[in-house]
Amino acid sequence: MRDVLIMPGAAGRCNACGGKLNYRGLGEYVCEECGSLEYDDYGKVRAYLEKHPGALQGEVSRATGVPANRIRSLLQQERIEIASGSGMFLHCEVCGTKIRSGIRCPACEAKYNADAENRKKLQRVKPDISGHSIGKDTGPGQMRFLKK
Ligand SMILES: [Zn+2]
Ligand SMILES: [Zn+2]
């Protein structure tokens, strides 16, 4: 699961002097000792897109050294939003509409959230029939599922 974690430079140390890096937010780290800035994958992509709005995914990948699939997963985590007019697009996993961040388009996202609400309600209908601590020390676990 290495891909999920976003790590600063080598073990959180400044590449210039080896000092401790402090996270400044938005993928930027600053060295306690020499004040130099370091970027993690997110910071690199973000900084590049700030300077080159509308850059293509392949271009960003080449310029930052961050693999394209990594950029894509950052987009899906909504940590980066694609500038309007960019050639970089994601597609809604439900209807295929072009989207700029996340996994679903706003319409499908709303529907998905509504469905999730419904699922929660359905779960709530099933009451907790075990009362409290029935069968805790009195026998096998199956005891608690016996019908009254
Ligand atoms: Zn340093
Ligand atoms: Zn959609």
PDB file of C-alpha atoms and ligand atoms in Angstrom:
ATOM      1  CA  MET A   1       0.000   0.000   0.000  1.00  0.00           C
ATOM      2  CA  ARG A   2       3.000   2.225  -0.464  1.00  0.00           C
ATOM      3  CA  ASP A   3       1.213   4.165  -3.149  1.00  0.00           C
ATOM      4  CA  VAL A   4      -1.359   5.559  -0.732  1.00  0.00           C
ATOM      5  CA  LEU A   5       1.147   7.285   1.493  1.00  0.00           C
ATOM      6  CA  ILE A   6       2.637  10.554   0.391  1.00  0.00           C
ATOM      7  CA  MET A   7       6.106  10.848   1.798  1.00  0.00           C
ATOM      8  CA  PRO A   8       8.402  13.851   1.905  1.00  0.00           C
ATOM      9  CA  GLY A   9      12.004  13.607   0.701  1.00  0.00           C
ATOM     10  CA  ALA A  10      14.213  10.826   1.994  1.00  0.00           C
ATOM     11  CA  ALA A  11      12.729   9.863   5.372  1.00  0.00           C
ATOM     12  CA  GLY A  12      11.514  13.373   6.100  1.00  0.00           C
ATOM     13  CA  ARG A  13      14.994  14.841   5.820  1.00  0.00           C
ATOM     14  CA  CYS A  14      16.133  17.867   3.848  1.00  0.00           C
ATOM     15  CA  ASN A  15      17.958  16.894   0.657  1.00  0.00           C
ATOM     16  CA  ALA A  16      20.292  19.868   1.034  1.00  0.00           C
ATOM     17  CA  CYS A  17      21.413  19.645   4.663  1.00  0.00           C
ATOM     18  CA  GLY A  18      19.696  16.624   6.193  1.00  0.00           C
ATOM     19  CA  GLY A  19      17.708  18.820   8.581  1.00  0.00           C
ATOM     20  CA  LYS A  20      14.218  17.980   9.769  1.00  0.00           C
ATOM     21  CA  LEU A  21      11.390  18.820   7.379  1.00  0.00           C
ATOM     22  CA  ASN A  22       8.178  20.346   8.633  1.00  0.00           C
ATOM     23  CA  TYR A  23       4.967  19.986   6.676  1.00  0.00           C
ATOM     24  CA  ARG A  24       3.588  23.331   5.561  1.00  0.00           C
ATOM     25  CA  GLY A  25       0.489  21.985   3.872  1.00  0.00           C
ATOM     26  CA  LEU A  26      -0.426  21.492   0.216  1.00  0.00           C
ATOM     27  CA  GLY A  27       2.399  19.042  -0.315  1.00  0.00           C
ATOM     28  CA  GLU A  28       5.142  21.458   0.775  1.00  0.00           C
ATOM     29  CA  TYR A  29       7.770  20.838   3.406  1.00  0.00           C
ATOM     30  CA  VAL A  30      10.240  23.346   4.766  1.00  0.00           C
ATOM     31  CA  CYS A  31      13.600  22.483   6.339  1.00  0.00           C
ATOM     32  CA  GLU A  32      14.060  23.551   9.953  1.00  0.00           C
ATOM     33  CA  GLU A  33      17.750  24.112   9.426  1.00  0.00           C
ATOM     34  CA  CYS A  34      18.248  25.790   6.063  1.00  0.00           C
ATOM     35  CA  GLY A  35      14.693  26.747   5.140  1.00  0.00           C
ATOM     36  CA  SER A  36      14.785  25.033   1.761  1.00  0.00           C
ATOM     37  CA  LEU A  37      11.520  23.770   0.338  1.00  0.00           C
ATOM     38  CA  GLU A  38      10.776  20.186  -0.557  1.00  0.00           C
ATOM     39  CA  TYR A  39       7.727  18.802  -2.291  1.00  0.00           C
ATOM     40  CA  ASP A  40       6.078  15.429  -2.169  1.00  0.00           C
ATOM     41  CA  ASP A  41       4.318  13.991  -5.236  1.00  0.00           C
ATOM     42  CA  TYR A  42       1.234  16.027  -4.529  1.00  0.00           C
ATOM     43  CA  GLY A  43       3.244  19.206  -3.972  1.00  0.00           C
ATOM     44  CA  LYS A  44       5.218  18.709  -7.193  1.00  0.00           C
ATOM     45  CA  VAL A  45       2.128  18.158  -9.318  1.00  0.00           C
ATOM     46  CA  ARG A  46       0.281  21.003  -7.676  1.00  0.00           C
ATOM     47  CA  ALA A  47       3.169  23.449  -8.097  1.00  0.00           C
ATOM     48  CA  TYR A  48       3.572  22.451 -11.730  1.00  0.00           C
ATOM     49  CA  LEU A  49      -0.122  22.865 -12.482  1.00  0.00           C
ATOM     50  CA  GLU A  50      -0.082  26.268 -10.822  1.00  0.00           C
ATOM     51  CA  LYS A  51       2.586  27.414 -13.235  1.00  0.00           C
ATOM     52  CA  HIS A  52       1.222  25.494 -16.207  1.00  0.00           C
ATOM     53  CA  PRO A  53      -2.553  25.435 -15.932  1.00  0.00           C
ATOM     54  CA  GLY A  54      -4.028  23.208 -18.580  1.00  0.00           C
ATOM     55  CA  ALA A  55      -0.959  20.966 -18.772  1.00  0.00           C
ATOM     56  CA  LEU A  56      -1.572  17.478 -20.072  1.00  0.00           C
ATOM     57  CA  GLN A  57      -1.193  14.560 -17.733  1.00  0.00           C
ATOM     58  CA  GLY A  58       1.744  13.106 -19.672  1.00  0.00           C
ATOM     59  CA  GLU A  59       3.495  16.473 -19.653  1.00  0.00           C
ATOM     60  CA  VAL A  60       3.010  16.878 -15.896  1.00  0.00           C
ATOM     61  CA  SER A  61       4.313  13.373 -15.370  1.00  0.00           C
ATOM     62  CA  ARG A  62       7.455  13.995 -17.449  1.00  0.00           C
ATOM     63  CA  ALA A  63       8.137  17.377 -15.849  1.00  0.00           C
ATOM     64  CA  THR A  64       7.648  16.299 -12.234  1.00  0.00           C
ATOM     65  CA  GLY A  65       8.802  12.692 -12.440  1.00  0.00           C
ATOM     66  CA  VAL A  66       5.546  11.631 -10.797  1.00  0.00           C
ATOM     67  CA  PRO A  67       4.080   8.594 -12.585  1.00  0.00           C
ATOM     68  CA  ALA A  68       0.875   9.218 -14.526  1.00  0.00           C
ATOM     69  CA  ASN A  69      -1.093   6.676 -12.508  1.00  0.00           C
ATOM     70  CA  ARG A  70       0.022   8.435  -9.329  1.00  0.00           C
ATOM     71  CA  ILE A  71      -1.240  11.757 -10.701  1.00  0.00           C
ATOM     72  CA  ARG A  72      -4.472  10.059 -11.582  1.00  0.00           C
ATOM     73  CA  SER A  73      -4.934   8.708  -8.067  1.00  0.00           C
ATOM     74  CA  LEU A  74      -4.256  12.165  -6.615  1.00  0.00           C
ATOM     75  CA  LEU A  75      -6.993  13.510  -8.881  1.00  0.00           C
ATOM     76  CA  GLN A  76      -9.354  10.814  -7.742  1.00  0.00           C
ATOM     77  CA  GLN A  77      -8.661  11.636  -4.135  1.00  0.00           C
ATOM     78  CA  GLU A  78      -9.658  15.189  -5.087  1.00  0.00           C
ATOM     79  CA  ARG A  79      -6.367  16.517  -3.865  1.00  0.00           C
ATOM     80  CA  ILE A  80      -5.806  18.168  -7.219  1.00  0.00           C
ATOM     81  CA  GLU A  81      -8.369  19.799  -9.411  1.00  0.00           C
ATOM     82  CA  ILE A  82      -7.819  20.000 -13.143  1.00  0.00           C
ATOM     83  CA  ALA A  83      -7.915  23.544 -14.511  1.00  0.00           C
ATOM     84  CA  SER A  84     -10.747  24.343 -16.863  1.00  0.00           C
ATOM     85  CA  GLY A  85      -9.675  24.166 -20.472  1.00  0.00           C
ATOM     86  CA  SER A  86      -7.148  21.481 -19.617  1.00  0.00           C
ATOM     87  CA  GLY A  87      -6.740  18.399 -21.728  1.00  0.00           C
ATOM     88  CA  MET A  88      -6.591  16.376 -18.544  1.00  0.00           C
ATOM     89  CA  PHE A  89      -9.825  14.682 -17.719  1.00  0.00           C
ATOM     90  CA  LEU A  90     -11.239  11.941 -15.628  1.00  0.00           C
ATOM     91  CA  HIS A  91     -14.457  10.167 -16.421  1.00  0.00           C
ATOM     92  CA  CYS A  92     -17.388   9.599 -14.122  1.00  0.00           C
ATOM     93  CA  GLU A  93     -17.335   5.913 -13.231  1.00  0.00           C
ATOM     94  CA  VAL A  94     -21.116   5.747 -13.524  1.00  0.00           C
ATOM     95  CA  CYS A  95     -22.070   7.680 -16.664  1.00  0.00           C
ATOM     96  CA  GLY A  96     -18.707   8.449 -18.270  1.00  0.00           C
ATOM     97  CA  THR A  97     -19.116  12.228 -18.229  1.00  0.00           C
ATOM     98  CA  LYS A  98     -15.841  14.153 -18.147  1.00  0.00           C
ATOM     99  CA  ILE A  99     -15.042  15.384 -14.647  1.00  0.00           C
ATOM    100  CA  ARG A 100     -12.213  17.424 -13.178  1.00  0.00           C
ATOM    101  CA  SER A 101     -11.707  15.644  -9.882  1.00  0.00           C
ATOM    102  CA  GLY A 102     -13.070  12.817  -7.812  1.00  0.00           C
ATOM    103  CA  ILE A 103     -14.634   9.629  -9.110  1.00  0.00           C
ATOM    104  CA  ARG A 104     -18.189  10.604 -10.085  1.00  0.00           C
ATOM    105  CA  CYS A 105     -19.815  13.591 -11.770  1.00  0.00           C
ATOM    106  CA  PRO A 106     -21.900  15.850  -9.472  1.00  0.00           C
ATOM    107  CA  ALA A 107     -25.198  14.291 -10.602  1.00  0.00           C
ATOM    108  CA  CYS A 108     -24.012  10.724 -10.027  1.00  0.00           C
ATOM    109  CA  GLU A 109     -22.318  11.769  -6.801  1.00  0.00           C
ATOM    110  CA  ALA A 110     -25.637  13.169  -5.507  1.00  0.00           C
ATOM    111  CA  LYS A 111     -27.398   9.963  -6.461  1.00  0.00           C
ATOM    112  CA  TYR A 112     -24.669   7.891  -4.860  1.00  0.00           C
ATOM    113  CA  ASN A 113     -24.977   9.877  -1.633  1.00  0.00           C
ATOM    114  CA  ALA A 114     -28.754   9.485  -1.661  1.00  0.00           C
ATOM    115  CA  ASP A 115     -28.333   5.734  -2.090  1.00  0.00           C
ATOM    116  CA  ALA A 116     -25.830   5.651   0.746  1.00  0.00           C
ATOM    117  CA  GLU A 117     -28.372   7.474   2.950  1.00  0.00           C
ATOM    118  CA  ASN A 118     -30.993   4.888   2.059  1.00  0.00           C
ATOM    119  CA  ARG A 119     -28.645   2.050   2.911  1.00  0.00           C
ATOM    120  CA  LYS A 120     -27.995   3.658   6.280  1.00  0.00           C
ATOM    121  CA  LYS A 121     -31.725   3.955   6.941  1.00  0.00           C
ATOM    122  CA  LEU A 122     -32.238   0.301   6.057  1.00  0.00           C
ATOM    123  CA  GLN A 123     -29.549  -0.681   8.507  1.00  0.00           C
ATOM    124  CA  ARG A 124     -31.191   1.382  11.202  1.00  0.00           C
ATOM    125  CA  VAL A 125     -34.459  -0.524  10.782  1.00  0.00           C
ATOM    126  CA  LYS A 126     -32.789  -3.636  12.094  1.00  0.00           C
ATOM    127  CA  PRO A 127     -32.837  -3.108  15.851  1.00  0.00           C
ATOM    128  CA  ASP A 128     -30.303  -4.394  18.271  1.00  0.00           C
ATOM    129  CA  ILE A 129     -32.091  -7.385  19.762  1.00  0.00           C
ATOM    130  CA  SER A 130     -29.365  -8.455  22.094  1.00  0.00           C
ATOM    131  CA  GLY A 131     -30.327  -6.093  24.921  1.00  0.00           C
ATOM    132  CA  HIS A 132     -27.190  -5.636  26.886  1.00  0.00           C
ATOM    133  CA  SER A 133     -24.446  -8.120  27.570  1.00  0.00           C
ATOM    134  CA  ILE A 134     -26.683 -11.156  27.061  1.00  0.00           C
ATOM    135  CA  GLY A 135     -24.600 -14.230  26.641  1.00  0.00           C
ATOM    136  CA  LYS A 136     -21.445 -12.418  27.460  1.00  0.00           C
ATOM    137  CA  ASP A 137     -20.169 -14.996  29.909  1.00  0.00           C
ATOM    138  CA  THR A 138     -23.000 -17.476  29.880  1.00  0.00           C
ATOM    139  CA  GLY A 139     -22.266 -19.621  26.883  1.00  0.00           C
ATOM    140  CA  PRO A 140     -21.337 -19.831  23.231  1.00  0.00           C
ATOM    141  CA  GLY A 141     -21.689 -16.792  21.007  1.00  0.00           C
ATOM    142  CA  GLN A 142     -24.647 -18.276  19.189  1.00  0.00           C
ATOM    143  CA  MET A 143     -26.754 -17.780  22.316  1.00  0.00           C
ATOM    144  CA  ARG A 144     -27.218 -14.137  21.511  1.00  0.00           C
ATOM    145  CA  PHE A 145     -28.891 -14.887  18.207  1.00  0.00           C
ATOM    146  CA  LEU A 146     -31.583 -17.198  19.608  1.00  0.00           C
ATOM    147  CA  LYS A 147     -35.075 -15.905  18.963  1.00  0.00           C
ATOM    148  CA  LYS A 148     -37.175 -15.140  21.979  1.00  0.00           C
TER     149      LYS A 148
HETATM  150 ZN    ZN B   1      17.992  21.896   4.970  1.00  0.00          ZN
HETATM  151 ZN    ZN B   2     -21.978  10.583 -13.830  1.00  0.00          ZN
END
